[in-house]
Amino acid sequence: MACTTPLKPFNNWPNDAGFDVLHEERDPVELKVSGTIPPYVSGTLYRTGPGGSLVKVDNGTTFSVDHWFDGFSLNHRFQIIQTGSATRVVYNSRCSVDPLIETIRKTGQMTGFSFGQKRDPCVSFFKKVMSMFIPEPPKPADHFNVGVTLSVNPPGLKDIDTSGGKKQGGHASGIQALWAKTDSIEFREIDPETLEPMGLATQQVLHPELTGILSAAHAKSDPVTGDIFNYNLAFGRTSIYRIFRVSAATGKTDILATVTDAPGAYLHSSLITENYFILCVWGAQYSWGGAKILWEKNILDAIAPFDPSKKALWYVIDRKYGKGVVAKYECDPFFSFHTVNAWEETSPTDPSQIDIVADISMYKNLDVIKRFYFNNIRSRSLASLDYVGEKRRNCDVFLRRWRLPAVTAAAPSEPRKAITVHTAEHSHSCDLPAMNPRFLTKPSRYIYGLCDRDMSTFFDGIVKYDMETHTPTYWSVQGHSPGEPIFVADPESTAEDDGVLISVVLDGYEEKSYLLVLDARTMKEVGRASMEGIVGIGFHGIYCPSSMTGPGTDI
């Protein structure tokens, strides 16, 4: 149902144009470059996330996607090409769910499971009950809306071909395969050049024991070996997390550990260190042992209300020597979408012991998930006023650092306390965090991400936060809404903040987007590539250098 909208965008910061984009550029177009894009940035930036959210139905009505996480997946490619002393940027894009949109156009309905699409209130109680026991007809493969994160050349999927004969040979850039992922077990194969959507695969092609239906959209890469780590969550009498590794060398998958004493929860990401995988089960547990997903047909409404009495649980799993769960910790409850980094270091209180330090973008409860309904984040929506000023405080994000003490001496049966080391002020904090990928699993100082300082109905800038001095540095322009920043390191430097950030930004006044390039040290603009159209405000991306070998880095 259409929402009545105010005449002017909140705080003169228009963003509505970024939340309903069905336009594609299937044929590559050249963008106008201004300023200086450093030569070392040459490569390819892929982005994914929601494009459109509204469909005109044949019966004259309009179908509306309710939640930002359910927008129709649209993929983007920015080729950054060094030609002599000049830099060119070439762009193309393509929607990956045209058949789904066409079905909605004809029927006015989006069936199957989603993240947060509200169920038809006219569906009877009896029909809801029966739907839990009599499964719906399987959804066609081309109707799966998979588009939260992207992986390039992921191990284990190298020899999988879902294209039905359409797949071409290798590309000169070294990008052999591109796969889209979400918080379920499906992968969508995407042509790396045309972005044409191909077929589906599931985690069971990696290992037959990965029988659960949920996982993390963010797998984790070993920065040295390229091995990929993630979990698979199955529901039953007890929830079962299977922690697995996919070898970059062999493509084979091993189950590293099985966790059965933690509640099934919505976990969008995890952590790794040099020797460990860390599964943090924060406060987003599913009701009815996961069975409520079948009742609600979506993830959001199946998550139980936030319980401030239930501790968050940390499971430390050995990822090198087959020891399984080696330590457990607990702390006060919180919620998170995104982890940042973790590493091992000598304990400051006992030099004979090793601690784990972990940085996470966290929330004090679950309210932020409901804030991301489209009507709550569009600048002209009346519902967005329910999240203005003090009304937004329950959705504030905080960067927090924890310490897991004496991991080498801990017992897996007795949880120890995870210690809060530092919590940044909300105005200094960010979500969709980024860092210099060279410092993954190593001590790191700087965190970059999207900040929310109440200047718009959504994110309103990019912040660089210094975890040592506890000081922020911002890039922010009135009416310009940035997307997730990605760090590209200067290959000639070893300094942690020597490089650039690349981010796709919506100019809400002109209703056009541009690829922004910031100096990661000063947070000043050094260059941009301007577009004549709009890139929807999306989720995540991956950057690949101009010539790469092996898998890309999943963060």
XYZ file of C-alpha atoms in Angstrom:
555
model
C 0.000 0.000 0.000
C 1.396 3.411 -0.916
C 2.499 5.635 1.934
C 1.542 9.301 2.118
C 4.723 11.325 1.844
C 5.718 14.773 3.065
C 6.447 17.419 0.443
C 10.106 17.813 1.368
C 12.829 15.292 2.273
C 13.890 15.192 5.894
C 16.569 17.803 6.681
C 16.838 18.623 2.961
C 18.687 15.323 2.445
C 16.868 13.529 -0.398
C 17.576 9.826 -0.847
C 14.335 8.316 -2.241
C 15.792 7.947 -5.731
C 18.315 5.419 -4.398
C 15.689 2.976 -3.175
C 13.848 2.159 -6.394
C 16.198 1.675 -9.348
C 15.263 -0.807 -12.049
C 17.357 0.817 -14.787
C 20.213 -1.286 -16.138
C 23.281 -0.451 -18.227
C 23.788 -3.803 -19.939
C 26.145 -2.241 -22.481
C 29.235 -0.755 -20.775
C 29.297 3.050 -20.646
C 32.226 5.371 -20.043
C 32.023 7.578 -16.964
C 33.403 11.103 -16.660
C 36.509 11.096 -14.463
C 37.579 14.185 -12.531
C 40.445 14.648 -10.114
C 43.066 11.909 -9.814
C 42.429 8.219 -9.318
C 45.781 6.641 -8.362
C 47.113 4.153 -10.942
C 47.284 1.358 -8.349
C 43.471 1.412 -8.093
C 43.246 -0.125 -11.582
C 40.985 -3.139 -11.342
C 37.324 -4.032 -11.026
C 34.817 -3.072 -8.371
C 31.694 -5.223 -8.163
C 28.674 -4.103 -6.147
C 25.417 -5.847 -5.293
C 22.251 -5.061 -3.421
C 18.667 -3.928 -3.953
C 17.742 -2.013 -7.056
C 13.991 -1.751 -7.453
C 11.346 -2.172 -4.777
C 8.108 -1.331 -6.637
C 6.390 -3.265 -9.436
C 3.386 -2.070 -11.439
C 0.994 -5.024 -11.536
C -1.104 -5.848 -14.590
C -4.306 -5.328 -12.580
C -3.412 -1.659 -12.055
C -2.080 -1.887 -8.501
C 1.511 -1.482 -7.338
C 3.367 -4.211 -5.480
C 5.782 -2.876 -2.858
C 8.723 -4.668 -1.282
C 8.597 -3.912 2.432
C 12.180 -4.302 3.633
C 15.467 -2.940 2.258
C 17.015 -6.411 2.540
C 14.414 -7.810 0.098
C 14.872 -5.317 -2.746
C 15.352 -6.832 -6.200
C 19.033 -7.704 -6.601
C 20.967 -5.585 -9.073
C 24.673 -6.136 -9.768
C 27.183 -3.514 -10.868
C 30.666 -3.540 -12.368
C 33.082 -0.602 -12.409
C 36.198 -1.225 -14.493
C 38.979 1.157 -13.466
C 41.466 1.211 -16.341
C 44.850 2.937 -16.435
C 45.633 4.199 -19.943
C 48.984 5.972 -20.014
C 48.735 8.801 -17.506
C 44.938 8.847 -17.566
C 42.380 6.715 -15.756
C 39.166 5.529 -17.385
C 36.129 4.099 -15.586
C 33.645 1.927 -17.473
C 30.355 0.820 -15.915
C 27.710 -1.805 -16.571
C 24.870 -3.299 -14.510
C 22.191 -5.940 -14.649
C 19.246 -7.103 -12.574
C 19.470 -10.740 -11.496
C 15.762 -11.452 -10.833
C 13.858 -10.403 -13.956
C 11.706 -13.582 -13.907
C 10.683 -12.887 -10.299
C 9.690 -9.318 -11.174
C 7.696 -10.566 -14.159
C 5.812 -13.055 -11.967
C 4.966 -10.266 -9.519
C 3.821 -8.106 -12.421
C 1.372 -10.811 -13.470
C 0.186 -12.047 -10.058
C 0.745 -9.141 -7.670
C 2.429 -11.545 -5.228
C 5.919 -12.502 -4.082
C 5.683 -16.027 -2.689
C 8.238 -18.027 -0.757
C 10.636 -16.996 1.981
C 12.080 -13.502 2.383
C 13.976 -11.490 4.953
C 11.205 -9.149 6.016
C 8.287 -9.119 3.573
C 5.105 -8.831 5.636
C 2.646 -11.672 5.206
C -0.789 -11.000 3.763
C -3.030 -10.301 6.802
C -5.891 -12.015 4.968
C -4.138 -15.393 5.065
C -6.149 -17.553 7.455
C -4.781 -19.161 10.594
C -5.613 -22.572 9.110
C -3.640 -21.842 5.956
C -0.647 -20.708 8.001
C -0.759 -23.919 10.031
C -1.048 -26.100 6.948
C 1.852 -24.280 5.263
C 4.142 -25.531 8.033
C 3.359 -29.149 7.204
C 2.570 -29.081 3.498
C 5.449 -27.372 1.685
C 4.755 -24.921 -1.089
C 5.799 -25.909 -4.615
C 9.536 -25.360 -5.039
C 10.451 -21.876 -6.179
C 11.991 -21.697 -9.674
C 15.755 -21.236 -9.543
C 15.556 -17.911 -11.378
C 13.209 -16.511 -8.697
C 15.761 -16.694 -5.862
C 16.711 -13.158 -4.826
C 20.395 -13.619 -3.946
C 22.399 -10.411 -3.694
C 23.948 -9.387 -0.358
C 27.662 -10.148 -0.791
C 29.890 -11.229 -3.681
C 32.772 -13.693 -3.978
C 35.324 -13.874 -6.784
C 36.881 -17.245 -7.688
C 35.614 -18.837 -4.455
C 37.221 -22.210 -3.647
C 34.885 -25.178 -3.879
C 32.788 -23.555 -6.606
C 35.559 -23.351 -9.191
C 34.343 -26.309 -11.238
C 30.614 -25.724 -10.721
C 28.871 -24.570 -13.894
C 25.239 -23.514 -13.491
C 25.046 -21.637 -16.789
C 23.550 -24.358 -18.956
C 26.323 -23.966 -21.507
C 26.437 -20.148 -21.466
C 29.613 -19.900 -19.392
C 32.595 -18.516 -21.255
C 36.269 -19.243 -20.687
C 38.544 -17.408 -18.301
C 38.924 -13.642 -18.391
C 42.218 -11.815 -18.862
C 41.793 -10.115 -15.489
C 42.023 -13.455 -13.706
C 38.372 -13.234 -12.644
C 37.137 -16.712 -13.515
C 33.945 -16.811 -11.487
C 31.627 -14.415 -9.652
C 29.046 -15.640 -7.137
C 26.405 -13.725 -5.161
C 25.509 -14.836 -1.630
C 22.960 -14.155 1.056
C 22.183 -15.384 4.598
C 20.844 -18.689 3.339
C 22.684 -21.584 1.724
C 22.121 -20.532 -1.901
C 24.763 -19.094 -4.213
C 23.891 -17.340 -7.477
C 26.461 -17.553 -10.275
C 26.943 -14.276 -12.184
C 28.831 -13.774 -15.430
C 31.869 -11.639 -14.408
C 31.644 -9.436 -17.518
C 28.015 -9.163 -18.610
C 26.617 -9.733 -15.092
C 24.054 -12.091 -16.594
C 22.525 -14.208 -13.809
C 23.100 -17.917 -14.253
C 22.059 -20.818 -12.063
C 22.031 -21.670 -8.369
C 24.150 -23.878 -6.173
C 23.855 -24.587 -2.451
C 26.331 -25.337 0.318
C 25.657 -29.032 -0.149
C 27.820 -28.983 -3.277
C 30.655 -28.181 -0.877
C 29.902 -30.964 1.640
C 26.909 -33.316 2.016
C 26.664 -32.655 5.758
C 25.873 -28.962 5.222
C 22.162 -29.715 5.431
C 20.985 -26.558 7.215
C 19.124 -23.752 5.477
C 20.963 -20.711 6.879
C 24.507 -19.365 6.877
C 26.376 -16.047 6.961
C 26.417 -13.857 3.873
C 29.936 -12.901 4.952
C 32.275 -15.861 4.725
C 35.803 -15.245 6.003
C 39.014 -15.650 4.005
C 42.392 -16.681 5.362
C 44.546 -13.801 4.030
C 47.510 -16.159 3.530
C 46.046 -19.386 2.143
C 42.790 -18.102 0.631
C 40.809 -20.801 2.488
C 37.176 -19.856 3.184
C 35.439 -20.313 6.552
C 31.751 -20.130 7.421
C 28.996 -21.892 9.322
C 25.887 -23.813 8.290
C 22.864 -23.698 10.624
C 20.361 -26.573 10.741
C 17.212 -26.654 12.856
C 15.662 -29.659 14.610
C 15.274 -30.766 18.207
C 18.436 -28.746 18.745
C 20.056 -26.161 16.529
C 23.272 -27.370 14.921
C 26.033 -25.065 13.725
C 28.560 -26.807 11.493
C 31.737 -24.767 11.118
C 33.493 -25.554 7.856
C 36.564 -24.709 5.819
C 36.885 -24.795 2.032
C 40.511 -25.294 0.971
C 41.768 -22.904 -1.702
C 44.466 -25.431 -2.640
C 42.234 -28.472 -3.153
C 38.657 -27.160 -3.256
C 37.737 -29.721 -0.613
C 35.539 -28.885 2.382
C 36.126 -30.055 5.965
C 33.801 -29.766 8.960
C 35.947 -28.210 11.712
C 33.451 -28.293 14.578
C 29.819 -28.845 15.493
C 28.120 -26.550 18.020
C 24.868 -27.838 19.555
C 24.612 -25.896 22.834
C 23.866 -22.476 21.289
C 20.470 -21.191 20.162
C 19.878 -20.824 16.443
C 20.315 -17.131 15.619
C 20.541 -14.682 12.748
C 24.312 -14.286 12.367
C 25.313 -12.242 9.325
C 29.081 -12.515 9.896
C 31.814 -14.089 12.015
C 35.523 -13.643 12.812
C 38.837 -15.345 12.165
C 42.324 -14.975 13.603
C 45.546 -16.627 12.491
C 44.624 -19.887 14.241
C 40.930 -19.675 15.124
C 37.425 -19.204 13.753
C 35.122 -17.333 16.148
C 31.367 -17.822 16.090
C 29.667 -15.144 18.173
C 26.008 -15.972 18.859
C 24.564 -12.568 19.682
C 21.008 -11.637 20.645
C 19.060 -12.537 17.500
C 17.699 -15.973 18.396
C 14.924 -17.557 16.343
C 11.645 -18.393 18.070
C 10.344 -21.945 18.363
C 13.791 -23.395 17.682
C 13.666 -21.944 14.172
C 10.220 -23.333 13.324
C 8.733 -19.844 13.330
C 10.503 -19.202 10.023
C 8.048 -21.654 8.468
C 5.134 -19.832 10.099
C 6.163 -16.299 9.192
C 7.820 -17.113 5.859
C 10.446 -14.524 6.699
C 13.499 -14.117 8.900
C 12.680 -10.837 10.641
C 9.388 -11.865 12.205
C 10.823 -15.242 13.212
C 13.466 -13.615 15.416
C 12.458 -13.581 19.078
C 12.210 -10.255 20.952
C 15.546 -9.093 22.308
C 16.161 -10.609 25.748
C 18.543 -8.496 27.892
C 18.988 -11.417 30.288
C 20.486 -13.790 27.692
C 24.245 -13.581 27.355
C 25.954 -13.416 23.996
C 28.072 -16.539 23.471
C 31.494 -16.735 21.811
C 32.821 -20.054 20.456
C 36.510 -20.254 19.563
C 37.218 -23.044 17.079
C 40.667 -24.286 16.166
C 41.019 -24.033 12.394
C 44.420 -25.647 11.875
C 44.858 -28.753 14.012
C 41.418 -30.350 14.236
C 40.797 -29.583 17.924
C 37.229 -28.333 17.425
C 35.841 -25.886 19.996
C 38.741 -24.936 22.264
C 37.203 -22.095 24.295
C 33.884 -20.412 25.106
C 33.155 -16.921 26.378
C 30.088 -14.886 27.243
C 29.258 -11.209 27.622
C 26.292 -8.896 28.000
C 23.826 -9.282 25.107
C 24.063 -7.200 21.964
C 23.210 -7.441 18.268
C 25.404 -7.040 15.206
C 25.375 -7.275 11.459
C 29.091 -6.858 10.826
C 32.332 -7.806 12.455
C 35.510 -5.891 11.599
C 38.681 -7.796 12.551
C 40.219 -10.075 15.168
C 43.712 -11.154 16.065
C 45.797 -12.956 18.672
C 48.212 -11.197 20.988
C 50.126 -11.799 24.204
C 47.961 -11.225 27.255
C 48.813 -7.905 28.978
C 48.154 -9.514 32.376
C 49.895 -12.859 31.823
C 52.658 -12.966 29.192
C 52.445 -16.756 29.123
C 48.918 -16.606 27.685
C 47.412 -15.593 24.350
C 44.316 -13.379 24.136
C 42.026 -12.716 21.189
C 41.051 -9.115 20.426
C 37.906 -8.543 18.363
C 36.320 -5.408 16.859
C 32.605 -5.399 15.983
C 29.968 -2.864 14.919
C 27.260 -3.523 17.517
C 23.786 -2.437 18.585
C 22.228 -2.530 22.030
C 19.113 -4.362 20.795
C 17.276 -5.484 17.636
C 15.378 -2.279 16.840
C 17.668 -1.422 13.918
C 16.379 -4.379 11.884
C 12.889 -2.907 11.769
C 14.265 0.535 11.055
C 15.387 -0.809 7.669
C 11.869 -1.139 6.292
C 11.839 1.034 3.170
C 9.208 3.391 4.591
C 11.465 4.113 7.566
C 14.542 5.087 5.544
C 13.115 6.973 2.564
C 13.641 10.692 3.093
C 10.104 11.684 2.035
C 8.265 9.002 4.005
C 6.191 10.011 6.995
C 7.213 6.760 8.721
C 10.831 7.941 8.714
C 9.877 10.579 11.281
C 9.459 7.747 13.792
C 13.262 7.462 13.707
C 14.257 11.087 14.106
C 16.219 12.548 17.020
C 15.772 10.743 20.335
C 13.441 8.245 18.654
C 16.481 6.876 16.824
C 18.645 6.242 19.878
C 17.620 2.590 20.182
C 19.048 2.080 16.694
C 22.446 3.650 17.364
C 25.514 1.705 16.261
C 28.716 1.510 18.318
C 32.193 0.277 17.494
C 33.258 -1.973 20.343
C 36.478 -3.850 21.079
C 36.421 -7.031 23.158
C 39.185 -9.152 24.621
C 38.841 -12.922 24.998
C 41.462 -13.685 27.644
C 43.796 -16.684 27.826
C 42.328 -18.605 24.916
C 45.096 -21.202 25.122
C 44.224 -21.993 28.746
C 40.435 -21.867 28.483
C 38.234 -24.944 28.803
C 35.507 -25.420 26.167
C 32.997 -26.538 28.813
C 33.240 -23.477 31.076
C 32.542 -20.088 29.483
C 34.813 -17.254 30.543
C 33.957 -13.563 30.378
C 34.577 -11.601 27.188
C 35.892 -8.239 28.365
C 34.873 -4.917 26.818
C 38.021 -2.907 26.128
C 36.573 0.168 24.431
C 33.275 1.408 23.044
C 33.331 4.353 20.664
C 30.756 7.105 20.882
C 27.842 6.586 18.536
C 28.706 9.679 16.493
C 32.212 8.238 15.970
C 30.975 4.764 15.036
C 29.873 3.093 11.824
C 28.276 0.103 10.192
C 29.205 -1.508 6.885
C 32.763 -1.337 8.242
C 35.934 -1.602 6.160
C 39.650 -1.865 6.884
C 42.945 -2.327 5.102
C 42.730 -5.998 4.051
C 46.480 -6.409 4.571
C 45.777 -6.202 8.292
C 43.191 -8.977 8.476
C 43.978 -11.252 11.458
C 46.644 -8.716 12.535
C 46.474 -5.872 15.073
C 44.671 -3.002 13.348
C 44.080 0.591 14.302
C 41.726 2.186 11.760
C 38.098 1.326 11.000
C 36.187 2.948 8.139
C 32.461 2.780 7.548
C 29.137 4.550 7.123
C 28.142 6.890 9.930
C 24.672 7.959 11.002
C 24.733 11.311 12.776
C 21.003 12.096 12.427
C 21.546 14.319 9.388
C 19.416 12.155 7.098
C 16.969 9.272 7.356
C 19.815 6.891 6.486
C 23.620 6.948 6.536
C 25.034 10.428 6.081
C 28.801 10.119 5.685
C 31.946 8.026 5.862
C 33.990 7.975 9.052
C 37.540 6.896 9.791
C 37.849 5.906 13.441
C 41.205 5.637 15.198
C 41.019 2.887 17.819
C 44.203 4.165 19.513
C 43.392 7.861 19.896
C 39.596 7.360 19.867
C 39.169 10.149 17.326
C 37.036 10.289 14.150
C 37.646 11.903 10.773
C 34.694 12.363 8.426
C 33.775 12.747 4.792
C 30.257 14.124 4.472
C 28.427 16.269 1.901
C 24.879 17.503 2.427
C 22.403 15.461 0.417
C 25.002 12.917 -0.742
C 24.377 9.368 0.532
C 27.438 7.089 0.401
C 27.539 3.325 0.072
C 29.858 0.876 1.813
C 33.492 2.026 1.464
C 36.108 -0.446 0.239
C 39.791 -0.009 1.063
C 42.388 -0.345 -1.701
C 45.899 -0.349 -0.243
C 48.826 1.494 -1.811
C 51.192 -1.323 -2.865
C 54.220 0.916 -2.327
C 53.444 1.563 1.343
C 53.173 -0.452 4.540
C 51.253 2.142 6.567
C 47.806 0.918 7.619
C 45.958 3.989 6.336
C 47.953 4.478 3.142
C 45.549 3.829 0.294
C 42.156 4.966 -0.914
C 38.527 4.289 -0.143
C 36.118 3.756 -3.021
C 32.408 4.263 -2.469
C 29.367 4.671 -4.705
C 27.543 7.861 -3.669
C 24.044 9.103 -4.514
C 23.726 12.853 -5.121
C 20.145 13.201 -3.918
C 19.641 16.624 -5.489
C 20.780 15.693 -8.997
C 19.478 12.123 -8.643
C 22.725 10.815 -10.075
C 25.461 8.621 -8.606
C 29.238 8.797 -8.715
C 32.176 6.616 -7.773
C 34.006 8.501 -5.038
C 37.727 8.009 -4.335
C 38.978 9.241 -0.947
C 42.500 9.435 0.450
C 42.208 6.972 3.346
C 44.670 8.952 5.433
C 43.113 12.422 5.156
C 39.542 11.444 4.162
C 39.703 14.065 1.405
C 38.364 13.445 -2.080
C 41.062 12.818 -4.697
C 38.884 11.795 -7.614
C 35.505 10.639 -8.818
C 33.783 9.065 -11.805
C 30.418 10.703 -12.473
C 27.361 8.885 -13.834
C 24.265 10.014 -15.698
C 22.061 7.572 -13.792
C 21.538 6.101 -10.341
C 23.119 3.152 -8.594
C 20.690 1.928 -5.967
C 21.732 2.240 -2.332
C 23.002 -1.298 -1.927
C 24.843 -3.578 0.429
C 28.307 -4.908 -0.312
C 30.996 -5.134 -2.941
C 34.356 -6.668 -3.709
C 37.395 -5.099 -5.353
C 39.725 -7.099 -7.612
C 43.110 -5.762 -8.806
C 43.712 -5.531 -12.540
C 45.519 -8.854 -12.619
C 44.675 -11.356 -9.912
C 45.304 -15.021 -9.265
C 43.387 -17.247 -6.897
C 40.294 -16.348 -4.881
C 39.235 -12.852 -3.913
C 39.141 -11.880 -0.247
C 35.864 -12.458 1.596
C 35.581 -10.077 4.545
